[in-house]
Amino acid sequence: MPWLGQKAGLEFYQLKSKEIAMQKEIPIKIKDSQSNLEKIKAELARYQARLNQFQTHIQQIQARKANISFIMPAYNCADTIEESINSIFNGNFTDGDELIIVNDGSTDHTAKVLEKLRRNYPSIKVFHHPQNRGGAPARNMAVSHVKHSIIFCLDSDNILVPGTVPKLKEFMFTSGADVAVFKEKRFFTERIENYAEGNKWEFKDITTLDDALKTHIFPGASGNYMFTKKSWMRAGGYPELTGYDTHGFGLRQLATGAKMVSMPDSYYYHRQGWESYYIRYSKEHNISLEMAQVLLPFKHLISDQDISYIWGEGKEIWYSEVLESRPISLIESNPCYPSELFYPSWGDISPPVLPVVITMSTLDTNGGGS
């Protein structure tokens, strides 16, 4: 019957026409969908930018409201400490801040100078060690008495530039850092007017543990910077096993995951040309041997070759003048969290709550092994 064939042909033709129309329509719909997707992405990007601006604004507000606990160890510094303290209160001190000073058994007129300054500046609190105990115990004593979560350590012979600490505080908040330092450490003798252009250290924008084990020019060698109390706790405080306490503290902070950043276009003045605590201590101690002790809890971060070098043939020289030509290499960048036995006890201050570090032995102990 011919009409059946014609009907089937017509139906086939109609189906084919629909198929062709759909094939033409699909790319158009895909194109429309892609266009809509790009619009959605662009809108999300705009919302994210606004959110970032809002978060930055909130952080800036928090930074302005947050108070600082300045700390200062003091030992036989009657001739320099007044200038250092005045530099804190000259445009760097905000209402609600505090200055904690630990007189570490001074035998000169430091105590008398501090008493006079305490009358001038009621925000100063002075604690005394009957006998000299060293930089680390003095700094840890100061931190154990602070009431704020942001700390700035200034040594009793160095000088701040007016108005720089509030900016550094805001920079630390907006950058999400645990440690914030001035970009430059400018060396001077006797008076800051004697600073010679170029006589300075310049720190990296971000300093890592890897950086700190390749050069002496890292913020820990300065020690005059801002940090969170939480990073001090996580690092176990300033290491009291060595007089190279700021070097050791900087390494400890980086090894326990602190983010250390420097603020562009900023500096402070670091006194030289006299017998500082560092110079006195170095006359009788070997910095390489003592820095090896500081690194011992973080040994697993260091390459096997350099472990053999630090605790072997290079044990007396590895952290001396050869560091730049013979740097230390890490095998991983993850922070190390030592056992709670690593953390000293400072009165009522508890050790930090540490994240669990998963190892093969942990898995075996917990029954995870086969």
Short mmCIF file of C-alpha atoms in Angstrom, two decimals:
data_model
loop_
_atom_site.label_atom_id
_atom_site.label_comp_id
_atom_site.label_asym_id
_atom_site.label_seq_id
_atom_site.Cartn_x
_atom_site.Cartn_y
_atom_site.Cartn_z
CA MET A 1 0.00 0.00 0.00
CA PRO A 2 1.78 3.10 -1.29
CA TRP A 3 0.20 5.53 1.19
CA LEU A 4 1.80 3.62 4.12
CA GLY A 5 5.23 4.17 2.59
CA GLN A 6 4.45 7.83 2.07
CA LYS A 7 3.30 8.16 5.69
CA ALA A 8 6.43 6.47 7.02
CA GLY A 9 8.56 8.69 4.81
CA LEU A 10 6.76 11.76 6.09
CA GLU A 11 7.25 10.72 9.70
CA PHE A 12 10.92 10.01 9.03
CA TYR A 13 11.28 13.41 7.39
CA GLN A 14 9.61 15.12 10.38
CA LEU A 15 11.83 13.29 12.90
CA LYS A 16 14.92 14.12 10.89
CA SER A 17 13.90 17.75 10.72
CA LYS A 18 13.45 17.84 14.50
CA GLU A 19 16.83 16.18 14.97
CA ILE A 20 18.51 18.74 12.72
CA ALA A 21 16.77 21.59 14.53
CA MET A 22 17.87 20.24 17.91
CA GLN A 23 21.44 19.87 16.71
CA LYS A 24 21.38 23.51 15.66
CA GLU A 25 19.78 24.52 18.97
CA ILE A 26 22.20 22.66 21.31
CA PRO A 27 25.30 24.80 20.53
CA ILE A 28 23.19 27.92 21.04
CA LYS A 29 22.01 26.68 24.45
CA ILE A 30 25.56 25.65 25.39
CA LYS A 31 26.81 29.04 24.33
CA ASP A 32 24.07 30.74 26.36
CA SER A 33 24.90 28.57 29.38
CA GLN A 34 28.60 29.36 29.08
CA SER A 35 27.77 33.05 28.84
CA ASN A 36 25.56 32.82 31.93
CA LEU A 37 28.29 30.91 33.76
CA GLU A 38 30.84 33.60 32.96
CA LYS A 39 28.40 36.23 34.22
CA ILE A 40 27.92 34.28 37.45
CA LYS A 41 31.68 33.91 37.86
CA ALA A 42 32.20 37.63 37.29
CA GLU A 43 29.50 38.44 39.82
CA LEU A 44 31.04 36.06 42.37
CA ALA A 45 34.43 37.67 41.79
CA ARG A 46 32.92 41.10 42.48
CA TYR A 47 31.29 39.82 45.67
CA GLN A 48 34.59 38.21 46.75
CA ALA A 49 36.46 41.47 46.15
CA ARG A 50 33.88 43.33 48.24
CA LEU A 51 34.14 40.67 50.96
CA ASN A 52 37.94 40.97 50.97
CA GLN A 53 37.66 44.73 51.29
CA PHE A 54 35.20 44.33 54.14
CA GLN A 55 37.45 41.80 55.92
CA THR A 56 40.47 44.08 55.50
CA HIS A 57 38.45 46.95 56.91
CA ILE A 58 37.41 44.84 59.92
CA GLN A 59 41.04 43.79 60.46
CA GLN A 60 42.16 47.41 60.34
CA ILE A 61 39.52 48.32 62.93
CA GLN A 62 40.65 45.40 65.12
CA ALA A 63 44.27 46.48 64.73
CA ARG A 64 43.49 50.02 65.84
CA LYS A 65 41.56 48.77 68.87
CA ALA A 66 44.05 46.06 69.88
CA ASN A 67 46.56 47.06 72.52
CA ILE A 68 50.23 46.19 72.65
CA SER A 69 52.38 44.89 75.47
CA PHE A 70 55.90 46.24 74.96
CA ILE A 71 58.59 44.21 76.70
CA MET A 72 62.19 45.13 77.44
CA PRO A 73 64.97 43.18 79.17
CA ALA A 74 67.41 45.44 81.02
CA TYR A 75 70.90 44.73 82.25
CA ASN A 76 73.49 47.42 83.08
CA CYS A 77 71.97 49.78 80.53
CA ALA A 78 71.66 52.98 82.56
CA ASP A 79 73.28 55.00 79.76
CA THR A 80 70.93 53.85 76.96
CA ILE A 81 67.60 52.67 78.35
CA GLU A 82 66.01 56.10 78.79
CA GLU A 83 66.40 56.90 75.10
CA SER A 84 64.93 53.52 74.17
CA ILE A 85 61.93 53.95 76.46
CA ASN A 86 61.30 57.50 75.26
CA SER A 87 61.19 56.18 71.68
CA ILE A 88 58.31 53.88 72.69
CA PHE A 89 56.28 56.72 74.19
CA ASN A 90 57.09 59.10 71.33
CA GLY A 91 54.28 58.28 68.90
CA ASN A 92 54.36 54.49 69.32
CA PHE A 93 52.36 54.07 72.52
CA THR A 94 48.55 54.06 72.52
CA ASP A 95 46.23 54.46 75.51
CA GLY A 96 45.79 50.99 77.02
CA ASP A 97 49.23 49.74 75.96
CA GLU A 98 51.76 48.71 78.59
CA LEU A 99 55.53 48.42 78.94
CA ILE A 100 56.92 45.51 80.95
CA ILE A 101 60.60 45.83 81.92
CA VAL A 102 62.64 43.14 83.64
CA ASN A 103 65.75 44.45 85.38
CA ASP A 104 67.95 41.38 85.09
CA GLY A 105 70.19 41.86 88.13
CA SER A 106 71.85 45.09 86.97
CA THR A 107 74.82 46.28 89.03
CA ASP A 108 74.96 49.85 87.65
CA HIS A 109 72.36 52.61 88.03
CA THR A 110 69.73 50.95 85.83
CA ALA A 111 67.31 50.49 88.76
CA LYS A 112 67.45 54.22 89.61
CA VAL A 113 66.87 55.23 85.99
CA LEU A 114 63.88 52.87 85.81
CA GLU A 115 62.38 54.29 88.98
CA LYS A 116 62.58 57.81 87.54
CA LEU A 117 61.04 56.68 84.23
CA ARG A 118 58.28 54.79 86.01
CA ARG A 119 57.22 58.03 87.68
CA ASN A 120 57.15 59.79 84.30
CA TYR A 121 55.30 56.94 82.56
CA PRO A 122 52.72 55.22 84.83
CA SER A 123 52.16 52.52 82.18
CA ILE A 124 55.58 51.04 82.96
CA LYS A 125 55.75 47.94 85.14
CA VAL A 126 59.19 46.89 86.40
CA PHE A 127 60.15 43.43 87.66
CA HIS A 128 63.54 42.61 89.15
CA HIS A 129 65.76 39.55 89.07
CA PRO A 130 67.98 39.59 92.19
CA GLN A 131 70.79 38.15 90.07
CA ASN A 132 71.58 38.24 86.36
CA ARG A 133 69.90 35.31 84.63
CA GLY A 134 70.32 36.23 80.96
CA GLY A 135 68.23 37.56 78.09
CA ALA A 136 65.86 34.60 77.63
CA PRO A 137 64.70 34.34 81.27
CA ALA A 138 64.23 38.12 81.35
CA ARG A 139 62.15 38.15 78.16
CA ASN A 140 60.09 35.14 79.23
CA MET A 141 59.48 36.75 82.61
CA ALA A 142 58.24 39.88 80.84
CA VAL A 143 55.93 37.96 78.51
CA SER A 144 54.51 35.97 81.41
CA HIS A 145 53.23 39.25 82.89
CA VAL A 146 51.70 40.81 79.75
CA LYS A 147 47.96 41.36 79.56
CA HIS A 148 47.65 41.80 75.77
CA SER A 149 47.90 39.26 72.96
CA ILE A 150 50.22 41.43 70.82
CA ILE A 151 53.78 41.86 72.03
CA PHE A 152 56.59 44.09 70.83
CA CYS A 153 60.10 43.43 72.12
CA LEU A 154 62.56 46.33 72.12
CA ASP A 155 66.05 45.98 73.54
CA SER A 156 67.25 48.59 76.00
CA ASP A 157 69.77 50.13 73.59
CA ASN A 158 67.72 50.43 70.38
CA ILE A 159 65.45 53.20 69.13
CA LEU A 160 62.07 53.24 67.38
CA VAL A 161 61.04 55.75 64.74
CA PRO A 162 58.00 57.81 65.86
CA GLY A 163 54.65 56.47 64.64
CA THR A 164 55.95 53.20 63.22
CA VAL A 165 54.63 50.65 65.73
CA PRO A 166 50.90 51.43 65.18
CA LYS A 167 51.48 51.01 61.44
CA LEU A 168 53.29 47.72 62.06
CA LYS A 169 50.38 46.50 64.19
CA GLU A 170 47.88 47.25 61.42
CA PHE A 171 50.17 45.61 58.87
CA MET A 172 50.37 42.45 60.99
CA PHE A 173 46.58 42.22 61.17
CA THR A 174 45.94 42.84 57.47
CA SER A 175 48.66 40.40 56.39
CA GLY A 176 47.46 37.65 58.74
CA ALA A 177 50.94 37.31 60.21
CA ASP A 178 52.11 35.94 63.55
CA VAL A 179 55.29 38.00 63.44
CA ALA A 180 55.72 41.46 61.90
CA VAL A 181 59.09 43.17 61.57
CA PHE A 182 60.43 46.42 60.21
CA LYS A 183 61.91 46.07 56.74
CA GLU A 184 65.28 47.51 57.70
CA LYS A 185 67.54 47.26 60.72
CA ARG A 186 69.66 50.43 60.59
CA PHE A 187 72.88 50.42 62.56
CA PHE A 188 74.09 53.53 64.37
CA THR A 189 76.81 54.49 66.85
CA GLU A 190 76.10 56.71 69.85
CA ARG A 191 73.43 58.86 68.12
CA ILE A 192 70.96 57.94 65.37
CA GLU A 193 72.23 60.95 63.44
CA ASN A 194 75.40 58.91 62.99
CA TYR A 195 73.59 56.34 60.86
CA ALA A 196 75.56 55.95 57.62
CA GLU A 197 73.44 55.30 54.53
CA GLY A 198 73.71 51.65 53.55
CA ASN A 199 74.83 50.44 56.99
CA LYS A 200 71.77 48.26 57.44
CA TRP A 201 70.18 44.85 57.10
CA GLU A 202 67.16 44.45 54.86
CA PHE A 203 64.78 41.59 55.57
CA LYS A 204 62.77 39.59 53.05
CA ASP A 205 59.04 40.28 52.58
CA ILE A 206 58.31 36.84 54.03
CA THR A 207 60.87 34.86 56.01
CA THR A 208 60.65 31.07 56.29
CA LEU A 209 62.67 28.56 58.28
CA ASP A 210 64.43 27.66 55.05
CA ASP A 211 65.49 31.31 54.68
CA ALA A 212 66.67 31.52 58.28
CA LEU A 213 69.00 28.56 57.79
CA LYS A 214 70.66 30.13 54.76
CA THR A 215 71.66 33.56 56.08
CA HIS A 216 72.28 35.43 59.32
CA ILE A 217 70.22 38.34 58.01
CA PHE A 218 66.86 37.21 59.38
CA PRO A 219 64.63 38.94 61.95
CA GLY A 220 65.53 36.56 64.76
CA ALA A 221 69.06 37.93 64.73
CA SER A 222 67.50 41.31 65.53
CA GLY A 223 64.88 40.27 68.06
CA ASN A 224 63.21 43.70 67.97
CA TYR A 225 59.82 42.96 66.42
CA MET A 226 56.12 42.37 67.00
CA PHE A 227 54.61 38.94 67.59
CA THR A 228 51.51 37.28 68.97
CA LYS A 229 51.55 35.72 72.41
CA LYS A 230 50.19 32.59 70.77
CA SER A 231 53.33 32.29 68.63
CA TRP A 232 55.45 32.68 71.77
CA MET A 233 53.53 29.87 73.43
CA ARG A 234 53.73 27.62 70.38
CA ALA A 235 57.48 28.21 70.16
CA GLY A 236 58.02 27.34 73.80
CA GLY A 237 59.16 30.88 74.58
CA TYR A 238 62.68 32.22 74.28
CA PRO A 239 65.12 29.31 74.67
CA GLU A 240 66.73 29.56 78.09
CA LEU A 241 69.35 26.98 77.18
CA THR A 242 71.34 29.64 75.29
CA GLY A 243 72.31 33.30 75.47
CA TYR A 244 71.56 33.58 71.75
CA ASP A 245 67.96 33.82 72.77
CA THR A 246 66.55 36.00 70.00
CA HIS A 247 68.21 33.89 67.29
CA GLY A 248 66.80 30.78 68.92
CA PHE A 249 63.35 32.27 69.43
CA GLY A 250 63.12 33.32 65.77
CA LEU A 251 64.07 29.81 64.66
CA ARG A 252 61.58 28.27 67.08
CA GLN A 253 58.77 30.50 65.83
CA LEU A 254 59.43 29.63 62.19
CA ALA A 255 59.83 25.92 62.94
CA THR A 256 56.46 25.86 64.72
CA GLY A 257 54.60 27.45 61.82
CA ALA A 258 54.70 31.21 62.49
CA LYS A 259 54.16 33.48 59.49
CA MET A 260 56.90 36.14 59.60
CA VAL A 261 56.52 39.22 57.38
CA SER A 262 58.29 42.59 57.02
CA MET A 263 56.52 45.89 56.47
CA PRO A 264 57.65 47.82 53.37
CA ASP A 265 59.34 51.22 53.77
CA SER A 266 59.97 50.85 57.50
CA TYR A 267 62.98 50.66 59.81
CA TYR A 268 64.26 51.01 63.36
CA TYR A 269 67.67 51.95 64.75
CA HIS A 270 69.97 49.27 66.18
CA ARG A 271 72.89 50.43 68.30
CA GLN A 272 76.39 49.13 67.58
CA GLY A 273 79.92 50.06 68.55
CA TRP A 274 79.67 49.06 72.19
CA GLU A 275 79.86 45.83 74.15
CA SER A 276 76.30 44.57 73.90
CA TYR A 277 74.87 41.50 75.58
CA TYR A 278 75.40 39.55 72.34
CA ILE A 279 79.08 40.53 72.12
CA ARG A 280 79.74 39.76 75.78
CA TYR A 281 78.11 36.35 75.52
CA SER A 282 79.90 35.47 72.26
CA LYS A 283 83.29 35.87 73.89
CA GLU A 284 82.72 32.74 75.96
CA HIS A 285 80.28 30.67 73.91
CA ASN A 286 80.04 29.01 70.52
CA ILE A 287 76.92 30.02 68.61
CA SER A 288 77.01 26.97 66.32
CA LEU A 289 76.97 24.51 69.22
CA GLU A 290 74.12 26.34 70.93
CA MET A 291 71.98 26.81 67.82
CA ALA A 292 72.26 23.07 67.23
CA GLN A 293 70.68 22.56 70.65
CA VAL A 294 67.85 24.93 69.70
CA LEU A 295 67.20 22.96 66.50
CA LEU A 296 67.30 19.54 68.16
CA PRO A 297 63.48 19.27 68.64
CA PHE A 298 63.05 20.14 64.94
CA LYS A 299 65.66 17.73 63.65
CA HIS A 300 63.18 15.86 61.47
CA LEU A 301 62.77 18.96 59.26
CA ILE A 302 66.46 18.92 58.24
CA SER A 303 68.01 16.84 55.48
CA ASP A 304 70.03 13.79 56.57
CA GLN A 305 73.18 15.20 54.99
CA ASP A 306 72.90 18.41 56.99
CA ILE A 307 72.03 16.57 60.20
CA SER A 308 75.38 14.80 59.88
CA TYR A 309 77.06 18.14 59.19
CA ILE A 310 75.48 20.11 62.06
CA TRP A 311 76.09 17.44 64.66
CA GLY A 312 79.33 16.19 63.11
CA GLU A 313 82.19 17.82 61.24
CA GLY A 314 80.53 21.26 61.12
CA LYS A 315 79.32 21.34 64.72
CA GLU A 316 81.55 24.27 65.75
CA ILE A 317 81.23 26.37 62.60
CA TRP A 318 77.94 25.66 60.79
CA TYR A 319 76.09 28.74 62.16
CA SER A 320 79.10 31.06 62.07
CA GLU A 321 80.40 33.08 59.13
CA VAL A 322 80.20 30.03 56.83
CA LEU A 323 76.38 29.83 56.87
CA GLU A 324 75.93 31.90 53.72
CA SER A 325 78.39 29.73 51.77
CA ARG A 326 77.23 26.45 53.37
CA PRO A 327 73.46 26.81 53.99
CA ILE A 328 71.28 24.18 55.66
CA SER A 329 68.57 22.41 53.65
CA LEU A 330 65.16 21.23 54.82
CA ILE A 331 63.39 18.07 53.70
CA GLU A 332 59.89 19.43 54.29
CA SER A 333 58.17 22.70 55.06
CA ASN A 334 55.53 21.45 57.49
CA PRO A 335 55.95 22.89 60.99
CA CYS A 336 57.10 20.62 63.78
CA TYR A 337 55.17 20.43 67.02
CA PRO A 338 57.37 18.93 69.73
CA SER A 339 55.95 17.01 72.64
CA GLU A 340 54.48 18.91 75.57
CA LEU A 341 57.67 18.14 77.50
CA PHE A 342 59.35 20.70 75.24
CA TYR A 343 57.31 23.55 76.74
CA PRO A 344 58.45 25.18 80.01
CA SER A 345 55.97 26.24 82.66
CA TRP A 346 55.46 29.93 83.45
CA GLY A 347 53.16 30.11 86.46
CA ASP A 348 49.53 29.80 85.42
CA ILE A 349 50.26 29.87 81.69
CA SER A 350 49.43 26.51 80.13
CA PRO A 351 51.20 24.93 77.15
CA PRO A 352 49.42 25.43 73.82
CA VAL A 353 47.02 22.84 72.48
CA LEU A 354 49.05 21.15 69.76
CA PRO A 355 47.70 19.62 66.56
CA VAL A 356 48.11 15.88 66.20
CA VAL A 357 51.06 14.90 64.03
CA ILE A 358 50.23 11.68 62.18
CA THR A 359 53.16 9.29 61.80
CA MET A 360 53.47 5.63 60.88
CA SER A 361 54.16 4.78 64.53
CA THR A 362 50.93 6.61 65.52
CA LEU A 363 48.97 4.55 63.01
CA ASP A 364 50.53 1.30 64.25
CA THR A 365 49.84 2.18 67.88
CA ASN A 366 46.22 3.01 67.11
CA GLY A 367 45.71 -0.21 65.25
CA GLY A 368 45.88 1.38 61.84
CA GLY A 369 48.67 -0.88 60.65
CA SER A 370 48.06 -4.23 59.01
#
